[in-house]
GROMACS .gro file of C-alpha atoms in nm:
model
  232
    1LEU     CA    1   1.874  10.174  -6.532
    2ILE     CA    2   2.041   9.859  -6.649
    3GLY     CA    3   2.065   9.655  -6.329
    4PHE     CA    4   2.147   9.643  -5.960
    5HIS     CA    5   2.459   9.661  -5.750
    6CYS     CA    6   2.517   9.541  -5.393
    7HIS     CA    7   2.827   9.524  -5.165
    8VAL     CA    8   2.866   9.304  -4.860
    9GLY     CA    9   3.194   9.431  -4.717
   10SER     CA   10   3.559   9.372  -4.752
   11GLN     CA   11   3.830   9.119  -4.640
   12VAL     CA   12   3.555   8.851  -4.675
   13PHE     CA   13   3.657   8.497  -4.582
   14GLY     CA   14   3.308   8.351  -4.512
   15GLU     CA   15   3.244   8.049  -4.730
   16ASP     CA   16   2.895   8.133  -4.857
   17VAL     CA   17   2.874   8.517  -4.821
   18TYR     CA   18   2.854   8.589  -5.191
   19GLU     CA   19   2.621   8.299  -5.267
   20ARG     CA   20   2.379   8.432  -5.003
   21ALA     CA   21   2.415   8.785  -5.132
   22ALA     CA   22   2.339   8.664  -5.484
   23ALA     CA   23   2.028   8.487  -5.361
   24VAL     CA   24   1.902   8.800  -5.194
   25MET     CA   25   1.962   9.016  -5.498
   26LEU     CA   26   1.811   8.766  -5.741
   27GLU     CA   27   1.497   8.747  -5.528
   28PHE     CA   28   1.489   9.132  -5.534
   29ILE     CA   29   1.517   9.121  -5.915
   30ALA     CA   30   1.233   8.873  -5.943
   31ASP     CA   31   1.018   9.081  -5.708
   32ILE     CA   32   1.086   9.405  -5.904
   33SER     CA   33   1.005   9.221  -6.224
   34GLU     CA   34   0.673   9.102  -6.093
   35LYS     CA   35   0.568   9.432  -5.939
   36CYS     CA   36   0.708   9.683  -6.195
   37GLY     CA   37   0.762   9.483  -6.511
   38TYR     CA   38   1.135   9.557  -6.518
   39MET     CA   39   1.384   9.270  -6.554
   40ALA     CA   40   1.735   9.374  -6.464
   41GLY     CA   41   1.992   9.267  -6.722
   42TYR     CA   42   2.297   9.321  -6.497
   43LEU     CA   43   2.384   9.223  -6.137
   44ASN     CA   44   2.699   9.336  -5.966
   45ILE     CA   45   2.757   9.152  -5.637
   46GLY     CA   46   3.043   9.370  -5.530
   47GLY     CA   47   3.381   9.244  -5.413
   48GLY     CA   48   3.587   9.215  -5.101
   49ILE     CA   49   3.754   8.874  -5.129
   50GLY     CA   50   3.996   8.849  -4.833
   51VAL     CA   51   4.371   8.831  -4.871
   52ARG     CA   52   4.625   8.660  -4.642
   53TYR     CA   53   4.800   8.928  -4.440
   54VAL     CA   54   4.907   8.701  -4.151
   55ASP     CA   55   4.950   8.325  -4.104
   56SER     CA   56   4.608   8.298  -3.927
   57ASP     CA   57   4.427   8.432  -4.238
   58PRO     CA   58   4.296   8.148  -4.463
   59GLU     CA   59   4.384   8.117  -4.834
   60ILE     CA   60   4.106   8.145  -5.087
   61ASP     CA   61   4.104   7.973  -5.426
   62ILE     CA   62   3.968   8.260  -5.640
   63LYS     CA   63   3.879   8.048  -5.942
   64GLU     CA   64   3.695   7.796  -5.725
   65LYS     CA   65   3.509   8.076  -5.545
   66ILE     CA   66   3.395   8.231  -5.876
   67ALA     CA   67   3.276   7.888  -5.992
   68GLN     CA   68   3.073   7.844  -5.672
   69ILE     CA   69   2.913   8.186  -5.708
   70ALA     CA   70   2.823   8.115  -6.070
   71ALA     CA   71   2.666   7.782  -5.971
   72ALA     CA   72   2.460   7.949  -5.698
   73VAL     CA   73   2.341   8.229  -5.938
   74LYS     CA   74   2.230   7.978  -6.203
   75ALA     CA   75   2.050   7.764  -5.939
   76ASN     CA   76   1.865   8.061  -5.794
   77CYS     CA   77   1.767   8.190  -6.141
   78ALA     CA   78   1.624   7.847  -6.224
   79ARG     CA   79   1.436   7.844  -5.889
   80LEU     CA   80   1.294   8.194  -5.946
   81ASP     CA   81   1.228   8.127  -6.319
   82ILE     CA   82   1.423   8.441  -6.430
   83PRO     CA   83   1.696   8.481  -6.690
   84VAL     CA   84   2.054   8.475  -6.567
   85PRO     CA   85   2.173   8.837  -6.563
   86TYR     CA   86   2.513   8.959  -6.683
   87MET     CA   87   2.715   8.915  -6.368
   88LEU     CA   88   2.984   9.161  -6.245
   89PHE     CA   89   3.232   9.098  -5.962
   90GLU     CA   90   3.496   9.330  -5.813
   91PRO     CA   91   3.811   9.144  -5.721
   92GLY     CA   92   3.960   9.442  -5.544
   93ARG     CA   93   4.270   9.381  -5.327
   94SER     CA   94   4.270   9.011  -5.407
   95ILE     CA   95   4.441   9.070  -5.744
   96ILE     CA   96   4.723   9.295  -5.618
   97ALA     CA   97   4.768   9.301  -5.238
   98ASP     CA   98   5.017   9.017  -5.211
   99ALA     CA   99   5.210   9.135  -5.519
  100GLY     CA  100   5.361   9.422  -5.318
  101MET     CA  101   5.563   9.485  -5.002
  102THR     CA  102   5.698   9.793  -4.830
  103VAL     CA  103   6.065   9.802  -4.732
  104TYR     CA  104   6.175  10.027  -4.446
  105GLU     CA  105   6.508  10.117  -4.298
  106VAL     CA  106   6.543  10.097  -3.926
  107GLY     CA  107   6.628  10.436  -3.767
  108SER     CA  108   6.663  10.330  -3.400
  109VAL     CA  109   6.587  10.051  -3.153
  110LYS     CA  110   6.468  10.138  -2.808
  111ARG     CA  111   6.456   9.869  -2.535
  112ILE     CA  112   6.267   9.940  -2.213
  113PRO     CA  113   6.338   9.650  -1.974
  114GLY     CA  114   6.025   9.507  -1.821
  115TYR     CA  115   5.793   9.717  -2.045
  116LYS     CA  116   5.836   9.726  -2.425
  117ASN     CA  117   6.071   9.739  -2.721
  118TYR     CA  118   6.036   9.979  -3.017
  119VAL     CA  119   6.188   9.958  -3.363
  120SER     CA  120   6.139  10.285  -3.547
  121VAL     CA  121   6.157  10.310  -3.923
  122ASP     CA  122   6.182  10.578  -4.196
  123GLY     CA  123   5.813  10.567  -4.273
  124GLY     CA  124   5.494  10.512  -4.082
  125MET     CA  125   5.136  10.633  -4.087
  126THR     CA  126   5.211  10.874  -4.381
  127ASP     CA  127   5.270  10.580  -4.615
  128ASN     CA  128   5.041  10.324  -4.441
  129PRO     CA  129   4.768  10.459  -4.214
  130ARG     CA  130   4.574  10.132  -4.190
  131TYR     CA  131   4.692  10.026  -3.841
  132ALA     CA  132   4.632  10.377  -3.709
  133LEU     CA  133   4.285  10.377  -3.858
  134TYR     CA  134   4.155  10.030  -3.780
  135GLY     CA  135   4.432   9.805  -3.643
  136SER     CA  136   4.514   9.616  -3.959
  137LYS     CA  137   4.740   9.318  -3.923
  138TYR     CA  138   5.053   9.262  -4.128
  139THR     CA  139   5.344   9.013  -4.143
  140VAL     CA  140   5.673   9.195  -4.077
  141LEU     CA  141   6.007   9.029  -4.159
  142PRO     CA  142   6.375   9.127  -4.176
  143VAL     CA  143   6.498   9.158  -4.533
  144LEU     CA  144   6.816   8.972  -4.436
  145GLY     CA  145   6.889   8.719  -4.167
  146LEU     CA  146   6.573   8.510  -4.186
  147ASP     CA  147   6.774   8.222  -4.046
  148ARG     CA  148   6.838   8.406  -3.717
  149PRO     CA  149   6.621   8.338  -3.406
  150PHE     CA  150   6.329   8.585  -3.385
  151ALA     CA  151   6.380   8.665  -3.018
  152LEU     CA  152   6.290   9.040  -2.995
  153GLU     CA  153   5.918   9.124  -2.947
  154CYS     CA  154   5.864   9.484  -3.044
  155SER     CA  155   5.639   9.752  -3.186
  156VAL     CA  156   5.739   9.871  -3.527
  157VAL     CA  157   5.670  10.241  -3.529
  158GLY     CA  158   5.698  10.535  -3.766
  159ARG     CA  159   5.873  10.872  -3.752
  160CYS     CA  160   5.573  11.101  -3.692
  161CYS     CA  161   5.513  11.234  -3.340
  162GLU     CA  162   5.177  11.058  -3.302
  163SER     CA  163   5.064  10.790  -3.064
  164GLY     CA  164   4.893  10.619  -3.357
  165ASP     CA  165   5.201  10.618  -3.574
  166ILE     CA  166   5.242  10.238  -3.559
  167ILE     CA  167   5.309   9.997  -3.839
  168GLN     CA  168   5.246   9.680  -3.629
  169GLU     CA  169   5.246   9.580  -3.261
  170ASN     CA  170   5.381   9.252  -3.113
  171VAL     CA  171   5.631   9.186  -3.394
  172MET     CA  172   5.899   8.925  -3.363
  173LEU     CA  173   6.237   9.025  -3.509
  174PRO     CA  174   6.598   8.904  -3.464
  175GLU     CA  175   6.746   9.017  -3.133
  176GLY     CA  176   7.028   9.190  -3.302
  177VAL     CA  177   6.814   9.421  -3.522
  178LYS     CA  178   6.979   9.764  -3.545
  179ARG     CA  179   6.991  10.104  -3.716
  180GLY     CA  180   7.037  10.070  -4.086
  181ASP     CA  181   6.874   9.720  -4.112
  182LEU     CA  182   6.595   9.674  -4.364
  183ILE     CA  183   6.259   9.529  -4.266
  184ALA     CA  184   5.971   9.438  -4.499
  185VAL     CA  185   5.600   9.470  -4.441
  186CYS     CA  186   5.427   9.213  -4.664
  187THR     CA  187   5.105   9.231  -4.856
  188THR     CA  188   5.095   9.602  -4.913
  189GLY     CA  189   5.027   9.600  -5.284
  190ALA     CA  190   4.663   9.725  -5.252
  191TYR     CA  191   4.621   9.964  -4.965
  192ASN     CA  192   4.951  10.129  -4.907
  193TYR     CA  193   5.060  10.385  -5.165
  194SER     CA  194   4.694  10.447  -5.256
  195MET     CA  195   4.627  10.561  -4.896
  196ALA     CA  196   4.958  10.748  -4.844
  197SER     CA  197   4.962  11.121  -4.764
  198ASN     CA  198   5.196  11.413  -4.705
  199TYR     CA  199   5.092  11.430  -4.330
  200ASN     CA  200   5.360  11.619  -4.140
  201ARG     CA  201   5.494  11.733  -4.479
  202VAL     CA  202   5.659  11.398  -4.539
  203PRO     CA  203   5.718  11.313  -4.909
  204ARG     CA  204   5.588  10.986  -5.030
  205PRO     CA  205   5.825  10.704  -5.117
  206MET     CA  206   5.898  10.563  -5.463
  207VAL     CA  207   5.733  10.253  -5.605
  208VAL     CA  208   5.960   9.996  -5.764
  209LEU     CA  209   5.852   9.717  -5.999
  210VAL     CA  210   6.057   9.403  -5.970
  211LYS     CA  211   6.032   9.133  -6.240
  212ASP     CA  212   6.256   8.856  -6.362
  213GLY     CA  213   6.559   8.975  -6.173
  214GLY     CA  214   6.527   9.339  -6.288
  215ALA     CA  215   6.377   9.647  -6.135
  216ARG     CA  216   6.253   9.982  -6.250
  217THR     CA  217   6.102  10.284  -6.088
  218VAL     CA  218   5.726  10.323  -6.170
  219VAL     CA  219   5.654  10.611  -5.930
  220ARG     CA  220   5.945  10.833  -5.843
  221ARG     CA  221   6.020  10.947  -5.488
  222GLU     CA  222   5.861  11.279  -5.398
  223SER     CA  223   6.088  11.565  -5.304
  224VAL     CA  224   6.044  11.850  -5.062
  225GLN     CA  225   5.977  12.072  -5.364
  226ASP     CA  226   5.694  11.840  -5.470
  227VAL     CA  227   5.535  11.875  -5.135
  228ALA     CA  228   5.572  12.255  -5.137
  229SER     CA  229   5.469  12.299  -5.500
  230LEU     CA  230   5.110  12.391  -5.421
  231ASP     CA  231   5.197  12.644  -5.148
  232VAL     CA  232   5.110  13.000  -5.251
   0.00000   0.00000   0.00000
């Protein structure tokens, strides 16, 4: 045993969540030291800093947040008269989520007057199950034509025959969106490919790294042969 680890959740935007968690854990460390004679040398306060998926999500200054946590740790250690432990923190999605986006091609557009509009794409819950699982919010934009009026409210849906095969509801897109257009789902750099599956025997898409005007494939597109390779 070298120390203790806690985790308070994910997509955390609360201003003092980690400071309060650190205070609880440091009091625990002090109590264990007094009762058992063991002084923990390490404290991991987990991770879960929130990222901005939609406009209503706040922006967090990571460096400032780390400094606030460090100050709280030092103040609590002084109050409890214990040495400052070696601190660990897990940045998680905050270091990679907004570095990635998923680009889909529109397969069809279905307008049902007086009810709902659907824009189906060549992906879905196989490459991003987060909306189906817990209603995750995303910003969805057309790759081209950002200067056009966003007049079509629609559900962006996938190609699997499932009621939960939804990328995002209540999306505003240009009225003229059509088959063959490209739309982008932003902030998918963390939980997208890592959660993808071959559900419905759908091959997973490629991952492309774009930098300084160049691009290269870092994960190749799966083939039907890849999907069937483990069949006996």
